Amino acid sequence: MLTLQYLRDNKDEALKRLAKRGNPELEELVSKALSLDAESRKIRAEAEALQAEVNKASKDIGARMREGDQAGAEALKQRVSEIKNEAQEQKAELMRKDSDLATVLYQIPNVPGPDVPAGRTPEENEEVFRSGNLPEPGRTPLPHWELASKYALIDFETGVKITGAGFPLYTGKGAKLQRALINFFLDRADIAGYHEVIPPLVVNEDSGIGTGQLPDKEGQMYYMGEDELYLIPTAEVPITNIFRDVILNEEDLPIKKCGYTPCFRREAGSYGKDVRGLNRLHQFDKVEIVEITKPEESYAVLQAMTEHVKGLLDALELPYRILRLCGGDMGFAAATTYDFEVFSAGQDRWLEVSSVSNFEDFQSNRLKCRFRRKGEKQTALVHTLNGSALALPRIVAALLENNQDETGIKIPPALVPYTGFDRIEA
RNA sequence: GGAGAAGUGGCCGAGCGGUUUAAGGCGCACGCCUGGAAAGCGUGUUUCCCCGAGAGGGGAUCAAGGGUUCGAAUCCCUUCUUCUCCGCCA
């Protein structure tokens, strides 16, 4: 969430930046937060003054009892009871204000960064880069679900039998291709300096709140009520939460982590061509990169992360484009997001395969992840960033569709050392 | 899953209703001392929040949350975690 300090000191700037999200309710929420904040602080000052009196009187009682002044002690006890009665009401009021304030703050999304275009819909996203050639018009390539079946790579029907829709069964070379991509992505991340972790795939409520999935978006995660735990929707959640309640030293930064995990998403309400084949799954594999930086470095790091992702798509020789998301299309916690989309020849459409975001201090404020500059006593919030590098299913879809010919599918050379085969045939 | 023990500051470790403002030690920072260093001595050293221009004052914080009390690290309840033993198991 946004820090109150930022809202207090930069209300106009915050409103200006929030306006890019195209949601007129935000201005009101900000005003409400600020007025609740002012009320809360006023009551807090009063309540704390009373508490100070109670503390002082209690100490006096102790002193009198040691001196044997029972009567004096009793009189003070009486007095303290009165003050406590008075304070009771204020404490209750304070708790109400603070909880109202938290509710409002949780509803205010991050302020879009300087380069983010204003807009509400995906059409208003800005294409900033394009690479590779789109297939010739006139060709009629097969969609990946037909290729998957033709070459026995993925068995969607059996996945349905075992679990349900959105849980595919990869088989043979289809399974090997998954494994190859995971290792390829992890090796590339390692070379780029990301430290590999294998995190838990199940997280608690605090972690969900830390990265912003909770409260509010619990419907997107699978929840195990018996144990009050959530299946991770992305490795971002466990990896970023490594740094929850942590104070780092300046020289520790930047911290670069990567990890492969399956991801689980309920995707309630999705339908049609969006969920066909591998387009949108309840379980999929992804390699994620996460970086923790000093505030002044986060935008340079965002750039470097996008370069890393570009490198992966270049190596796989897939046509792709990069979009700078407009304010309204960005996630709740993001300040700036670049989406990567590969072209799917068999479906004649773009598919999102990566989303790289700078959260500035929005996540770290919730996480309470701070750092201390050398020689300074004060702590400051770090900036957090993350990106998919990469999500597998749509990469697989594009690889199959874009590299198909009459008799098979060609594996891009960069991947051959990982697959052990350079072609998939019947 | 069952039985028992325990969670105190950056770390070790005392305290088990009121001079605790959390002893003592280690570590760290600064100062004195020194040609320089070590040792020694002195000062400081959790984090968050509120009031204040500042100096400073105040509140919270002894795993977490609730309770008892004028007063809780200390007593009670719940939860979490760690350790030991038993059971089960890849």
PDB file of N, CA, C and O (backbone and C1' of nucleotides) in Angstrom, chain B residues 7 61-66 77-79:
ATOM      1  P     G B   7      12.014 -19.769  27.673  1.00  0.00           P
ATOM      2  O5'   G B   7      12.582 -19.669  26.204  1.00  0.00           O
ATOM      3  C5'   G B   7      12.782 -18.411  25.611  1.00  0.00           C
ATOM      4  C4'   G B   7      12.579 -18.521  24.115  1.00  0.00           C
ATOM      5  C3'   G B   7      12.092 -17.220  23.508  1.00  0.00           C
ATOM      6  O3'   G B   7      12.899 -16.853  22.412  1.00  0.00           O
ATOM      7  C1'   G B   7      10.662 -19.030  22.908  1.00  0.00           C
ATOM      8  P     U B  61       3.129  -3.017  24.872  1.00  0.00           P
ATOM      9  O5'   U B  61       4.323  -3.602  23.994  1.00  0.00           O
ATOM     10  C5'   U B  61       4.054  -4.327  22.799  1.00  0.00           C
ATOM     11  C4'   U B  61       5.333  -4.576  22.038  1.00  0.00           C
ATOM     12  C3'   U B  61       6.435  -5.224  22.855  1.00  0.00           C
ATOM     13  O3'   U B  61       6.262  -6.624  22.947  1.00  0.00           O
ATOM     14  C1'   U B  61       7.327  -3.415  21.633  1.00  0.00           C
ATOM     15  P     C B  62       6.445  -7.345  24.372  1.00  0.00           P
ATOM     16  O5'   C B  62       7.971  -7.754  24.357  1.00  0.00           O
ATOM     17  C5'   C B  62       8.545  -8.485  23.269  1.00  0.00           C
ATOM     18  C4'   C B  62       9.482  -9.536  23.792  1.00  0.00           C
ATOM     19  C3'   C B  62       8.799 -10.682  24.528  1.00  0.00           C
ATOM     20  O3'   C B  62       9.422 -11.904  24.173  1.00  0.00           O
ATOM     21  C1'   C B  62      10.348  -9.609  25.958  1.00  0.00           C
ATOM     22  P     A B  63       8.616 -13.269  24.219  1.00  0.00           P
ATOM     23  O5'   A B  63       8.192 -13.463  22.693  1.00  0.00           O
ATOM     24  C5'   A B  63       9.106 -13.177  21.637  1.00  0.00           C
ATOM     25  C4'   A B  63       8.461 -13.532  20.322  1.00  0.00           C
ATOM     26  C3'   A B  63       7.024 -13.048  20.177  1.00  0.00           C
ATOM     27  O3'   A B  63       6.993 -11.719  19.691  1.00  0.00           O
ATOM     28  C1'   A B  63       7.144 -15.342  19.620  1.00  0.00           C
ATOM     29  P     A B  64       5.777 -10.740  20.148  1.00  0.00           P
ATOM     30  O5'   A B  64       4.538 -11.349  19.349  1.00  0.00           O
ATOM     31  C5'   A B  64       4.393 -11.134  17.950  1.00  0.00           C
ATOM     32  C4'   A B  64       3.065 -11.686  17.490  1.00  0.00           C
ATOM     33  C3'   A B  64       1.854 -11.167  18.261  1.00  0.00           C
ATOM     34  O3'   A B  64       1.401  -9.932  17.756  1.00  0.00           O
ATOM     35  C1'   A B  64       1.744 -13.517  18.141  1.00  0.00           C
ATOM     36  P     G B  65       0.699  -8.874  18.759  1.00  0.00           P
ATOM     37  O5'   G B  65      -0.713  -9.559  19.051  1.00  0.00           O
ATOM     38  C5'   G B  65      -1.669  -9.686  18.007  1.00  0.00           C
ATOM     39  C4'   G B  65      -2.834 -10.517  18.474  1.00  0.00           C
ATOM     40  C3'   G B  65      -3.524 -10.048  19.746  1.00  0.00           C
ATOM     41  O3'   G B  65      -4.404  -8.963  19.522  1.00  0.00           O
ATOM     42  C1'   G B  65      -3.202 -12.374  19.859  1.00  0.00           C
ATOM     43  P     G B  66      -4.787  -8.022  20.789  1.00  0.00           P
ATOM     44  O5'   G B  66      -5.525  -9.033  21.766  1.00  0.00           O
ATOM     45  C5'   G B  66      -6.888  -8.852  22.064  1.00  0.00           C
ATOM     46  C4'   G B  66      -7.421 -10.047  22.800  1.00  0.00           C
ATOM     47  C3'   G B  66      -7.605  -9.848  24.297  1.00  0.00           C
ATOM     48  O3'   G B  66      -8.749  -9.085  24.600  1.00  0.00           O
ATOM     49  C1'   G B  66      -6.580 -11.923  23.925  1.00  0.00           C
ATOM     50  P     C B  77      -3.737 -21.546  31.491  1.00  0.00           P
ATOM     51  O5'   C B  77      -4.663 -20.963  30.334  1.00  0.00           O
ATOM     52  C5'   C B  77      -6.074 -21.140  30.367  1.00  0.00           C
ATOM     53  C4'   C B  77      -6.705 -20.437  29.180  1.00  0.00           C
ATOM     54  C3'   C B  77      -6.156 -20.837  27.818  1.00  0.00           C
ATOM     55  O3'   C B  77      -6.726 -22.050  27.352  1.00  0.00           O
ATOM     56  C1'   C B  77      -6.311 -18.482  27.931  1.00  0.00           C
ATOM     57  P     U B  78      -5.852 -22.986  26.362  1.00  0.00           P
ATOM     58  O5'   U B  78      -5.908 -22.188  24.980  1.00  0.00           O
ATOM     59  C5'   U B  78      -7.134 -22.047  24.272  1.00  0.00           C
ATOM     60  C4'   U B  78      -6.931 -21.168  23.062  1.00  0.00           C
ATOM     61  C3'   U B  78      -5.822 -21.601  22.118  1.00  0.00           C
ATOM     62  O3'   U B  78      -6.222 -22.632  21.230  1.00  0.00           O
ATOM     63  C1'   U B  78      -5.631 -19.281  22.529  1.00  0.00           C
ATOM     64  P     U B  79      -5.121 -23.654  20.705  1.00  0.00           P
ATOM     65  O5'   U B  79      -4.293 -22.781  19.657  1.00  0.00           O
ATOM     66  C5'   U B  79      -4.926 -22.292  18.471  1.00  0.00           C
ATOM     67  C4'   U B  79      -4.020 -21.307  17.776  1.00  0.00           C
ATOM     68  C3'   U B  79      -2.647 -21.833  17.374  1.00  0.00           C
ATOM     69  O3'   U B  79      -2.690 -22.586  16.181  1.00  0.00           O
ATOM     70  C1'   U B  79      -2.398 -19.726  18.401  1.00  0.00           C
TER      71        U B  79
END
